[in-house]
XYZ file of C-alpha atoms in Angstrom:
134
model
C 6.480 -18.848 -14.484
C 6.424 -20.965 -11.696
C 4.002 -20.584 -9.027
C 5.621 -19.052 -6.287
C 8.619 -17.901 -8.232
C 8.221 -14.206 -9.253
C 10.846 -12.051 -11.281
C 11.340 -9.676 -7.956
C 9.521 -8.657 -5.599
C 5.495 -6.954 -6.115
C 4.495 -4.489 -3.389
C 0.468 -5.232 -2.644
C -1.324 -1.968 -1.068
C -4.831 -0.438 -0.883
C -5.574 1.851 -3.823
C -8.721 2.656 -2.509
C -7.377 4.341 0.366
C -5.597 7.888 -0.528
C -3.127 7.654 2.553
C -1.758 4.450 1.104
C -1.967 6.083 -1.921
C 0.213 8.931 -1.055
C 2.322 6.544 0.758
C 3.196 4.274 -1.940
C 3.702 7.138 -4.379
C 6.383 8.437 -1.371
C 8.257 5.205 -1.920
C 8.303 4.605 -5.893
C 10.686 7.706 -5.352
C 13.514 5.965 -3.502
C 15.236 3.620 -5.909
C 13.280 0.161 -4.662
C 13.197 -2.404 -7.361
C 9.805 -3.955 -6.819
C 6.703 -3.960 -8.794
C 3.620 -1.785 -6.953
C 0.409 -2.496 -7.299
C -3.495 -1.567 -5.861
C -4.529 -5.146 -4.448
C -8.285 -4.128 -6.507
C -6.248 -4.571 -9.964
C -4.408 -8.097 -9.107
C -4.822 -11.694 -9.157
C -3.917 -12.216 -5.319
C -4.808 -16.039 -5.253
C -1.559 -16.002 -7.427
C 0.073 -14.313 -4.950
C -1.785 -17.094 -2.263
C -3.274 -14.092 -0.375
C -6.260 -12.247 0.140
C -8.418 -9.447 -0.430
C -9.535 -9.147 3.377
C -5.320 -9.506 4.048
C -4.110 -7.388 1.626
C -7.153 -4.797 3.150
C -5.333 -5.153 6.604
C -1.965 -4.516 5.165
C 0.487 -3.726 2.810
C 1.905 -6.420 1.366
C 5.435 -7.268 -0.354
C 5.993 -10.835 -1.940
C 9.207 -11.463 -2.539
C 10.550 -13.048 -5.381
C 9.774 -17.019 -3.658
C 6.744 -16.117 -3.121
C 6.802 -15.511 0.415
C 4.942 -12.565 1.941
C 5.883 -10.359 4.274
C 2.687 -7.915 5.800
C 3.385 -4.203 7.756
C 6.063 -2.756 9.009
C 8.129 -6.130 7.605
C 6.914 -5.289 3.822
C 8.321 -1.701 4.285
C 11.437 -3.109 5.705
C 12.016 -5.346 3.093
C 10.996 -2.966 0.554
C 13.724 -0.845 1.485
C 16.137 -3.328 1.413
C 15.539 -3.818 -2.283
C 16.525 0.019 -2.603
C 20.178 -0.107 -1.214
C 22.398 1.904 0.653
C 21.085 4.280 3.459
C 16.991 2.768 2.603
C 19.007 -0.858 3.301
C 20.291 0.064 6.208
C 16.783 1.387 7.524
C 15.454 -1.708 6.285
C 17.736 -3.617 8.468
C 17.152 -1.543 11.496
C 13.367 -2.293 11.102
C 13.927 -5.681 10.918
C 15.890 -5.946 14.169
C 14.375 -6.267 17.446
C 13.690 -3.626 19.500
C 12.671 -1.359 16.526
C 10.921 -4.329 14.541
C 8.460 -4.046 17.391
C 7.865 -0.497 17.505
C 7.720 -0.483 14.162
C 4.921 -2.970 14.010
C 2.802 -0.996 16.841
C 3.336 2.326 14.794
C 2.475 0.410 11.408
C -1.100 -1.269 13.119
C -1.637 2.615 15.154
C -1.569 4.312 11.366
C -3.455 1.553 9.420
C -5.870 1.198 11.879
C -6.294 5.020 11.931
C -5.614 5.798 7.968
C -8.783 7.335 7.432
C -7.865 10.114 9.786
C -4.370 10.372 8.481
C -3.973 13.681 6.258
C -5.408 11.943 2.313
C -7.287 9.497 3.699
C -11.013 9.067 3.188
C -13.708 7.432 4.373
C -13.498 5.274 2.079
C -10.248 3.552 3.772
C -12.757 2.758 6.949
C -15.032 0.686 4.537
C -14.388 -3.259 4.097
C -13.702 -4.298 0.654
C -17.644 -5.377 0.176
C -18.659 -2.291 1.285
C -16.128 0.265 -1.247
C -17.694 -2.225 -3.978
C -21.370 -1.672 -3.400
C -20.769 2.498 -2.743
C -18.813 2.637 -5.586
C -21.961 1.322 -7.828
């Protein structure tokens, strides 16, 4: 494969954190067509991101390899899913909502140890769940 070139798209979150846990297990219900994975068990260089990134925010790469991060990964994630999730998508994407949905995104992710299945844990940096965790 081609770098940058992926089959379709691979949604990047935080499997450390239960809220984005939860979250993510909320949206492999809708009919998206996207691979999901926990940033801790992938090769992001080959995705040209980062841990500290992919920490910060979801992430959705889409199949050119260009990556969308928040609210924008969600939106594009349900565009991938089709009919009434495409149309939300496309709302989301559309100014005034894209910014609302960008201050309510950063409000939750910044918060998402407080939110109900988070931990502690999601409050941690990356070095930090690594050396607890041993």
């Amino acid at each position: 494969m081609d770098e940058g070139s992926f089959p379709k798209p691979v949604l990047i979150f935080d499997g450390d954190c239960g809220f984005c846990t939860r979250s993510v297990n909320v949206l492999k219900r809708l009919p998206i067509k996207a691979e999901v994975t926990a940033y801790q068990f992938t090769d992001l260089a080959s995705y040209g991101t980062t841990p500290e990134r992919a920490n910060h925010e979801v992430l959705l790469v889409d199949p050119t390899g260009r990556i969308h991060g928040g609210a924008q990964a969600i939106a594009r994630l349900l565009l991938t899913a089709g009919g009434i999730y495409a149309a939300a998508g496309w709302a989301l994407r559309m100014p005034p909502i894209r910014w609302v949905a960008a201050g309510v995104y950063r409000l939750i992710a910044n918060n998402r140890q407080r939110m109900p299945g988070g931990t502690a844990a999601c409050a941690l940096p990356p070095a930090a769940r690594e050396s607890a965790s041993v």
